[in-house]
mmCIF file of C-alpha atoms in Angstrom:
data_model
loop_
_atom_site.group_PDB
_atom_site.id
_atom_site.type_symbol
_atom_site.label_atom_id
_atom_site.label_comp_id
_atom_site.label_asym_id
_atom_site.label_seq_id
_atom_site.Cartn_x
_atom_site.Cartn_y
_atom_site.Cartn_z
ATOM 1 C CA UNK O 1 -0.485 -24.130 2.132
ATOM 2 C CA UNK O 2 -1.840 -21.661 4.727
ATOM 3 C CA UNK O 3 -4.497 -22.877 7.157
ATOM 4 C CA UNK O 4 -7.895 -21.225 7.100
ATOM 5 C CA UNK O 5 -8.458 -18.771 9.956
ATOM 6 C CA UNK O 6 -11.624 -19.036 12.116
ATOM 7 C CA UNK O 7 -14.778 -17.337 10.830
ATOM 8 C CA UNK O 8 -14.477 -14.484 13.344
ATOM 9 C CA UNK O 9 -11.231 -13.442 11.638
ATOM 10 C CA UNK O 10 -13.350 -11.899 8.850
ATOM 11 C CA UNK O 11 -14.617 -9.324 11.357
ATOM 12 C CA UNK O 12 -11.292 -8.873 13.145
ATOM 13 C CA UNK O 13 -9.312 -8.223 9.947
ATOM 14 C CA UNK O 14 -10.626 -4.665 9.240
ATOM 15 C CA UNK O 15 -10.132 -3.652 12.891
ATOM 16 C CA UNK O 16 -6.598 -5.067 12.900
ATOM 17 C CA UNK O 17 -5.685 -3.230 9.689
ATOM 18 C CA UNK O 18 -7.174 -0.014 11.071
ATOM 19 C CA UNK O 19 -5.145 -0.323 14.285
ATOM 20 C CA UNK O 20 -1.906 -0.871 12.349
ATOM 21 C CA UNK O 21 -2.726 2.078 10.075
ATOM 22 C CA UNK O 22 -3.299 4.358 13.087
ATOM 23 C CA UNK O 23 -0.017 3.300 14.692
ATOM 24 C CA UNK O 24 1.808 3.902 11.394
ATOM 25 C CA UNK O 25 0.181 7.324 11.006
ATOM 26 C CA UNK O 26 1.205 8.156 14.579
ATOM 27 C CA UNK O 27 4.799 7.146 13.828
ATOM 28 C CA UNK O 28 4.733 9.347 10.713
ATOM 29 C CA UNK O 29 3.374 12.267 12.762
ATOM 30 C CA UNK O 30 6.270 11.922 15.217
ATOM 31 C CA UNK O 31 8.797 11.914 12.364
ATOM 32 C CA UNK O 32 7.077 14.934 10.769
ATOM 33 C CA UNK O 33 7.249 16.904 14.021
ATOM 34 C CA UNK O 34 10.888 15.913 14.448
ATOM 35 C CA UNK O 35 11.675 17.125 10.924
ATOM 36 C CA UNK O 36 9.956 20.483 11.619
ATOM 37 C CA UNK O 37 11.608 21.070 14.987
ATOM 38 C CA UNK O 38 14.968 19.451 14.293
ATOM 39 C CA UNK O 39 14.496 17.011 17.178
ATOM 40 C CA UNK O 40 12.067 14.264 18.192
ATOM 41 C CA UNK O 41 11.484 15.743 21.663
ATOM 42 C CA UNK O 42 10.826 13.983 24.952
ATOM 43 C CA UNK O 43 8.886 10.678 25.116
ATOM 44 C CA UNK O 44 5.884 12.630 26.456
ATOM 45 C CA UNK O 45 5.953 15.039 23.502
ATOM 46 C CA UNK O 46 6.373 12.141 21.061
ATOM 47 C CA UNK O 47 3.393 10.331 22.609
ATOM 48 C CA UNK O 48 1.251 13.466 22.258
ATOM 49 C CA UNK O 49 2.235 13.841 18.595
ATOM 50 C CA UNK O 50 1.503 10.178 17.929
ATOM 51 C CA UNK O 51 -2.137 10.800 18.852
ATOM 52 C CA UNK O 52 -2.510 13.601 16.277
ATOM 53 C CA UNK O 53 -3.954 11.306 13.541
ATOM 54 C CA UNK O 54 -6.651 10.075 15.928
ATOM 55 C CA UNK O 55 -7.579 13.646 16.930
ATOM 56 C CA UNK O 56 -7.651 14.687 13.267
ATOM 57 C CA UNK O 57 -10.097 11.854 12.504
ATOM 58 C CA UNK O 58 -12.409 13.043 15.307
ATOM 59 C CA UNK O 59 -12.127 16.661 14.082
ATOM 60 C CA UNK O 60 -13.067 15.689 10.540
ATOM 61 C CA UNK O 61 -16.037 13.607 11.713
ATOM 62 C CA UNK O 62 -17.618 16.529 13.605
ATOM 63 C CA UNK O 63 -16.753 19.110 10.930
ATOM 64 C CA UNK O 64 -19.528 20.561 8.752
ATOM 65 C CA UNK O 65 -19.120 18.976 5.269
ATOM 66 C CA UNK O 66 -18.622 21.412 2.388
ATOM 67 C CA UNK O 67 -19.692 20.950 -1.217
ATOM 68 C CA UNK O 68 -18.443 22.414 -4.475
ATOM 69 C CA UNK O 69 -20.900 23.736 -7.061
ATOM 70 C CA UNK O 70 -22.447 21.068 -9.334
ATOM 71 C CA UNK O 71 -20.542 18.292 -7.605
ATOM 72 C CA UNK O 72 -21.593 14.670 -8.059
ATOM 73 C CA UNK O 73 -21.824 13.751 -4.374
ATOM 74 C CA UNK O 74 -22.676 10.020 -4.782
ATOM 75 C CA UNK O 75 -19.759 9.571 -7.200
ATOM 76 C CA UNK O 76 -17.282 11.214 -4.817
ATOM 77 C CA UNK O 77 -18.610 9.193 -1.876
ATOM 78 C CA UNK O 78 -18.350 5.908 -3.779
ATOM 79 C CA UNK O 79 -14.752 6.775 -4.653
ATOM 80 C CA UNK O 80 -13.880 7.655 -1.055
ATOM 81 C CA UNK O 81 -15.498 4.496 0.333
ATOM 82 C CA UNK O 82 -14.087 2.182 -2.333
ATOM 83 C CA UNK O 83 -10.467 2.846 -1.332
ATOM 84 C CA UNK O 84 -10.617 1.251 2.161
ATOM 85 C CA UNK O 85 -12.884 -1.513 0.838
ATOM 86 C CA UNK O 86 -10.284 -2.416 -1.812
ATOM 87 C CA UNK O 87 -7.539 -2.501 0.837
ATOM 88 C CA UNK O 88 -9.507 -4.805 3.160
ATOM 89 C CA UNK O 89 -10.530 -7.149 0.325
ATOM 90 C CA UNK O 90 -6.894 -7.361 -0.819
ATOM 91 C CA UNK O 91 -5.909 -8.357 2.726
ATOM 92 C CA UNK O 92 -8.114 -11.468 2.923
ATOM 93 C CA UNK O 93 -5.374 -13.538 1.238
ATOM 94 C CA UNK O 94 -2.633 -12.227 3.553
ATOM 95 C CA UNK O 95 -1.398 -14.962 5.928
ATOM 96 C CA UNK O 96 -0.702 -13.989 9.544
ATOM 97 C CA UNK O 97 1.972 -16.562 10.240
ATOM 98 C CA UNK O 98 0.543 -19.554 8.410
ATOM 99 C CA UNK O 99 -3.155 -18.661 8.644
ATOM 100 C CA UNK O 100 -5.207 -16.433 6.358
ATOM 101 C CA UNK O 101 -8.876 -15.568 6.039
ATOM 102 C CA UNK O 102 -8.895 -17.210 2.605
ATOM 103 C CA UNK O 103 -5.970 -18.951 0.893
ATOM 104 C CA UNK O 104 -7.434 -18.745 -2.609
ATOM 105 C CA UNK O 105 -5.816 -20.865 -5.368
ATOM 106 C CA UNK O 106 -5.409 -17.588 -7.320
ATOM 107 C CA UNK O 107 -4.599 -15.454 -4.267
ATOM 108 C CA UNK O 108 -1.930 -13.387 -6.028
ATOM 109 C CA UNK O 109 -4.325 -12.583 -8.887
ATOM 110 C CA UNK O 110 -6.987 -11.627 -6.325
ATOM 111 C CA UNK O 111 -4.586 -9.233 -4.590
ATOM 112 C CA UNK O 112 -3.682 -7.580 -7.877
ATOM 113 C CA UNK O 113 -7.342 -7.302 -8.900
ATOM 114 C CA UNK O 114 -8.236 -5.540 -5.644
ATOM 115 C CA UNK O 115 -5.369 -3.132 -6.250
ATOM 116 C CA UNK O 116 -7.027 -2.221 -9.543
ATOM 117 C CA UNK O 117 -10.097 -1.095 -7.568
ATOM 118 C CA UNK O 118 -7.915 1.630 -6.047
ATOM 119 C CA UNK O 119 -7.473 3.093 -9.546
ATOM 120 C CA UNK O 120 -11.217 3.529 -9.885
ATOM 121 C CA UNK O 121 -11.570 4.802 -6.317
ATOM 122 C CA UNK O 122 -9.033 7.629 -6.623
ATOM 123 C CA UNK O 123 -10.292 8.672 -10.040
ATOM 124 C CA UNK O 124 -13.938 8.754 -8.885
ATOM 125 C CA UNK O 125 -13.002 10.727 -5.760
ATOM 126 C CA UNK O 126 -11.161 13.207 -7.981
ATOM 127 C CA UNK O 127 -13.931 13.455 -10.593
ATOM 128 C CA UNK O 128 -16.946 13.696 -8.282
ATOM 129 C CA UNK O 129 -16.372 17.157 -6.697
ATOM 130 C CA UNK O 130 -16.348 18.912 -10.104
ATOM 131 C CA UNK O 131 -13.101 20.675 -9.209
ATOM 132 C CA UNK O 132 -10.014 21.171 -11.359
ATOM 133 C CA UNK O 133 -7.550 20.431 -8.572
ATOM 134 C CA UNK O 134 -9.132 17.161 -7.485
ATOM 135 C CA UNK O 135 -9.573 16.053 -11.110
ATOM 136 C CA UNK O 136 -5.868 16.659 -11.770
ATOM 137 C CA UNK O 137 -5.102 14.493 -8.727
ATOM 138 C CA UNK O 138 -7.285 11.694 -10.076
ATOM 139 C CA UNK O 139 -5.685 11.774 -13.500
ATOM 140 C CA UNK O 140 -2.225 11.892 -11.953
ATOM 141 C CA UNK O 141 -3.010 8.645 -10.151
ATOM 142 C CA UNK O 142 -4.137 7.016 -13.409
ATOM 143 C CA UNK O 143 -0.914 8.113 -15.123
ATOM 144 C CA UNK O 144 1.090 6.810 -12.164
ATOM 145 C CA UNK O 145 -0.862 3.543 -12.231
ATOM 146 C CA UNK O 146 -0.101 2.970 -15.903
ATOM 147 C CA UNK O 147 3.595 3.393 -15.109
ATOM 148 C CA UNK O 148 3.854 1.229 -11.992
ATOM 149 C CA UNK O 149 1.371 -1.547 -12.744
ATOM 150 C CA UNK O 150 3.390 -3.461 -15.364
ATOM 151 C CA UNK O 151 6.641 -3.753 -13.341
ATOM 152 C CA UNK O 152 4.500 -4.377 -10.236
ATOM 153 C CA UNK O 153 2.695 -7.278 -11.912
ATOM 154 C CA UNK O 154 5.977 -8.691 -13.193
ATOM 155 C CA UNK O 155 7.463 -8.497 -9.670
ATOM 156 C CA UNK O 156 4.647 -10.401 -7.946
ATOM 157 C CA UNK O 157 4.433 -12.856 -10.869
ATOM 158 C CA UNK O 158 8.147 -13.570 -10.414
ATOM 159 C CA UNK O 159 7.477 -14.636 -6.814
ATOM 160 C CA UNK O 160 4.628 -16.872 -8.011
ATOM 161 C CA UNK O 161 6.940 -18.299 -10.682
ATOM 162 C CA UNK O 162 9.566 -19.134 -8.075
ATOM 163 C CA UNK O 163 6.941 -21.000 -6.023
ATOM 164 C CA UNK O 164 5.267 -22.476 -9.137
ATOM 165 C CA UNK O 165 1.895 -21.465 -7.687
ATOM 166 C CA UNK O 166 -0.464 -18.503 -7.502
ATOM 167 C CA UNK O 167 -1.539 -19.514 -3.962
ATOM 168 C CA UNK O 168 -0.011 -17.195 -1.355
ATOM 169 C CA UNK O 169 0.377 -20.059 1.120
ATOM 170 C CA UNK O 170 2.460 -22.013 -1.421
ATOM 171 C CA UNK O 171 4.680 -18.954 -1.982
ATOM 172 C CA UNK O 172 5.351 -18.835 1.773
ATOM 173 C CA UNK O 173 6.067 -22.585 1.912
ATOM 174 C CA UNK O 174 8.567 -22.246 -0.969
ATOM 175 C CA UNK O 175 10.637 -19.880 1.217
ATOM 176 C CA UNK O 176 11.140 -22.318 4.088
ATOM 177 C CA UNK O 177 14.874 -22.360 3.283
ATOM 178 C CA UNK O 178 15.774 -19.090 1.548
ATOM 179 C CA UNK O 179 13.725 -15.902 1.246
ATOM 180 C CA UNK O 180 12.833 -14.899 -2.294
ATOM 181 C CA UNK O 181 14.229 -11.431 -1.496
ATOM 182 C CA UNK O 182 17.694 -13.043 -1.416
ATOM 183 C CA UNK O 183 17.665 -14.447 -4.954
ATOM 184 C CA UNK O 184 15.057 -12.059 -6.432
ATOM 185 C CA UNK O 185 16.427 -8.701 -5.201
ATOM 186 C CA UNK O 186 15.318 -6.768 -8.304
ATOM 187 C CA UNK O 187 11.726 -8.029 -8.010
ATOM 188 C CA UNK O 188 11.723 -7.221 -4.284
ATOM 189 C CA UNK O 189 12.976 -3.672 -4.861
ATOM 190 C CA UNK O 190 10.502 -3.065 -7.681
ATOM 191 C CA UNK O 191 7.670 -4.364 -5.510
ATOM 192 C CA UNK O 192 8.537 -1.923 -2.701
ATOM 193 C CA UNK O 193 8.652 0.984 -5.152
ATOM 194 C CA UNK O 194 5.329 0.022 -6.689
ATOM 195 C CA UNK O 195 3.816 -0.473 -3.214
ATOM 196 C CA UNK O 196 4.556 3.178 -2.462
ATOM 197 C CA UNK O 197 3.118 4.221 -5.835
ATOM 198 C CA UNK O 198 -0.017 2.163 -5.215
ATOM 199 C CA UNK O 199 -0.636 4.089 -1.988
ATOM 200 C CA UNK O 200 0.523 7.371 -3.668
ATOM 201 C CA UNK O 201 3.093 7.585 -0.940
ATOM 202 C CA UNK O 202 6.637 8.945 -0.591
ATOM 203 C CA UNK O 203 8.223 10.022 -3.881
ATOM 204 C CA UNK O 204 4.968 9.040 -5.623
ATOM 205 C CA UNK O 205 2.555 11.319 -3.731
ATOM 206 C CA UNK O 206 1.677 13.589 -6.659
ATOM 207 C CA UNK O 207 -1.989 12.409 -6.801
ATOM 208 C CA UNK O 208 -2.315 14.023 -3.339
ATOM 209 C CA UNK O 209 0.340 16.653 -3.958
ATOM 210 C CA UNK O 210 0.560 19.995 -2.156
ATOM 211 C CA UNK O 211 1.041 21.790 -5.488
ATOM 212 C CA UNK O 212 -2.628 21.075 -6.277
ATOM 213 C CA UNK O 213 -3.871 21.652 -2.711
ATOM 214 C CA UNK O 214 -4.122 17.970 -1.878
ATOM 215 C CA UNK O 215 -5.022 16.664 -5.334
ATOM 216 C CA UNK O 216 -7.735 14.017 -5.408
ATOM 217 C CA UNK O 217 -8.594 14.703 -1.747
ATOM 218 C CA UNK O 218 -8.632 18.520 -2.035
ATOM 219 C CA UNK O 219 -12.445 18.904 -2.002
ATOM 220 C CA UNK O 220 -13.285 16.007 0.324
ATOM 221 C CA UNK O 221 -14.349 16.847 3.867
ATOM 222 C CA UNK O 222 -15.870 15.179 6.900
ATOM 223 C CA UNK O 223 -16.420 11.417 6.783
ATOM 224 C CA UNK O 224 -15.591 11.288 3.059
ATOM 225 C CA UNK O 225 -12.116 12.676 3.731
ATOM 226 C CA UNK O 226 -11.581 10.283 6.633
ATOM 227 C CA UNK O 227 -12.542 7.323 4.431
ATOM 228 C CA UNK O 228 -10.312 8.408 1.549
ATOM 229 C CA UNK O 229 -7.186 9.253 3.545
ATOM 230 C CA UNK O 230 -7.785 6.278 5.859
ATOM 231 C CA UNK O 231 -8.009 4.073 2.781
ATOM 232 C CA UNK O 232 -4.668 5.424 1.647
ATOM 233 C CA UNK O 233 -3.065 4.354 4.934
ATOM 234 C CA UNK O 234 -4.751 0.954 4.717
ATOM 235 C CA UNK O 235 -3.396 0.485 1.188
ATOM 236 C CA UNK O 236 0.105 1.284 2.441
ATOM 237 C CA UNK O 237 -0.228 -1.216 5.307
ATOM 238 C CA UNK O 238 -1.605 -3.992 3.072
ATOM 239 C CA UNK O 239 0.992 -3.418 0.346
ATOM 240 C CA UNK O 240 3.805 -3.523 2.930
ATOM 241 C CA UNK O 241 2.332 -6.622 4.590
ATOM 242 C CA UNK O 242 2.074 -8.451 1.254
ATOM 243 C CA UNK O 243 5.828 -8.099 0.710
ATOM 244 C CA UNK O 244 6.319 -10.452 3.697
ATOM 245 C CA UNK O 245 4.704 -13.603 2.224
ATOM 246 C CA UNK O 246 5.934 -12.724 -1.271
ATOM 247 C CA UNK O 247 9.617 -12.077 -0.607
ATOM 248 C CA UNK O 248 10.480 -12.247 3.123
ATOM 249 C CA UNK O 249 9.568 -15.795 4.046
ATOM 250 C CA UNK O 250 6.175 -15.068 5.590
ATOM 251 C CA UNK O 251 5.990 -16.556 9.070
ATOM 252 C CA UNK O 252 9.216 -18.573 8.721
ATOM 253 C CA UNK O 253 11.865 -17.785 11.332
ATOM 254 C CA UNK O 254 13.605 -19.243 14.398
ATOM 255 C CA UNK O 255 12.319 -19.306 17.991
ATOM 256 C CA UNK O 256 9.269 -17.022 17.595
ATOM 257 C CA UNK O 257 5.861 -18.218 16.384
ATOM 258 C CA UNK O 258 4.894 -17.567 12.750
ATOM 259 C CA UNK O 259 2.474 -14.722 13.512
ATOM 260 C CA UNK O 260 5.183 -12.876 15.483
ATOM 261 C CA UNK O 261 7.613 -13.094 12.561
ATOM 262 C CA UNK O 262 4.914 -11.776 10.216
ATOM 263 C CA UNK O 263 4.242 -8.812 12.527
ATOM 264 C CA UNK O 264 7.956 -8.015 12.964
ATOM 265 C CA UNK O 265 8.714 -8.185 9.246
ATOM 266 C CA UNK O 266 5.665 -6.084 8.352
ATOM 267 C CA UNK O 267 6.627 -3.471 10.956
ATOM 268 C CA UNK O 268 10.147 -3.305 9.510
ATOM 269 C CA UNK O 269 8.860 -2.763 5.942
ATOM 270 C CA UNK O 270 6.340 -0.148 7.105
ATOM 271 C CA UNK O 271 8.993 1.721 9.078
ATOM 272 C CA UNK O 272 11.222 1.745 5.998
ATOM 273 C CA UNK O 273 8.448 3.085 3.743
ATOM 274 C CA UNK O 274 7.551 5.826 6.238
ATOM 275 C CA UNK O 275 11.222 6.758 6.622
ATOM 276 C CA UNK O 276 11.761 6.747 2.835
ATOM 277 C CA UNK O 277 8.965 9.293 2.406
ATOM 278 C CA UNK O 278 11.052 11.899 4.225
ATOM 279 C CA UNK O 279 14.312 11.036 2.494
ATOM 280 C CA UNK O 280 13.327 10.968 -1.173
ATOM 281 C CA UNK O 281 11.802 13.995 -2.954
ATOM 282 C CA UNK O 282 8.584 13.695 -4.935
ATOM 283 C CA UNK O 283 9.204 12.444 -8.468
ATOM 284 C CA UNK O 284 7.923 14.467 -11.384
ATOM 285 C CA UNK O 285 5.392 12.333 -13.235
ATOM 286 C CA UNK O 286 7.149 12.380 -16.612
ATOM 287 C CA UNK O 287 10.418 11.307 -14.979
ATOM 288 C CA UNK O 288 8.678 8.462 -13.192
ATOM 289 C CA UNK O 289 7.073 7.324 -16.445
ATOM 290 C CA UNK O 290 10.483 7.271 -18.105
ATOM 291 C CA UNK O 291 12.010 5.391 -15.159
ATOM 292 C CA UNK O 292 9.204 2.805 -15.223
ATOM 293 C CA UNK O 293 9.328 2.082 -18.941
ATOM 294 C CA UNK O 294 13.092 2.368 -19.548
ATOM 295 C CA UNK O 295 14.503 0.877 -16.339
ATOM 296 C CA UNK O 296 11.971 -0.906 -14.107
ATOM 297 C CA UNK O 297 10.067 -2.914 -16.721
ATOM 298 C CA UNK O 298 13.184 -4.348 -18.485
ATOM 299 C CA UNK O 299 14.726 -5.066 -15.070
ATOM 300 C CA UNK O 300 11.594 -6.899 -13.934
ATOM 301 C CA UNK O 301 11.538 -8.957 -17.151
ATOM 302 C CA UNK O 302 15.221 -9.865 -16.739
ATOM 303 C CA UNK O 303 14.564 -10.949 -13.124
ATOM 304 C CA UNK O 304 11.608 -13.093 -14.220
ATOM 305 C CA UNK O 305 13.748 -14.769 -16.914
ATOM 306 C CA UNK O 306 16.460 -15.629 -14.368
ATOM 307 C CA UNK O 307 13.881 -17.176 -12.048
ATOM 308 C CA UNK O 308 12.304 -19.076 -14.962
ATOM 309 C CA UNK O 309 15.676 -20.596 -15.873
ATOM 310 C CA UNK O 310 16.250 -21.658 -12.247
ATOM 311 C CA UNK O 311 12.780 -23.223 -12.036
ATOM 312 C CA UNK O 312 13.219 -25.112 -15.338
ATOM 313 C CA UNK O 313 16.529 -26.569 -14.119
ATOM 314 C CA UNK O 314 15.266 -27.857 -10.781
#
């Protein structure tokens, strides 16, 4: 069971997530520039490119906001603000090493419930501006959510089944010997795929696709845009970080303290997800739906059955 972090951790958690999200966005900006130019450039050039996300945030904050005709401004703002709030609330059950802000008895259910808030957030942000392009982006995310949520739930439930507990701290303790990723590879792979879909990232970025001028975020500007796109990065960071206690042993590891192992493992997963974005083309929604229902869901059920048999024979 994870120990409870000090009270001040409640205030540090959002700042920590924001810092990790900025570093990840900077890393992505360096890779994007390298892909455009065919080379990463000198360390000085790479450092300048890594600051681009921070400069873009400042530019958006001082920019004059624009509004579409007959837009529902409060609705769009609630949607934009709800995305980062959902990410931070999901992170309260994440252990850093063997300490978390709150090790709820139903921590895995809590995490999944906060993910569901992202559905509402993206749809509201797409509906509010009264624009066809943003509305298409919102509905694309709902369609994507219907496809990824079932295999995603089965994947995280399989980890809980292996630990015989819904408490995240117990899931970490159950991996003191062997990581769940070793004997639950299908669940681990499905979780990583669904983590990208949850953050509409990589091959699942159609809700914010270029073909509809940015999709759900196409009509957002100023602070609303910063909140929405920042929330997307936070979702990616939290989803990647949650794979560590679920499948990669949490803070377990030799020599280094638990928090260091958590940071290293999270950085490795984040780097992989950012790299995968540039290696895999965007999936057409109907193909993803077919993949989810025909391949991922049966595979996740088969993985859960294998784990159930192992648990019953302990």
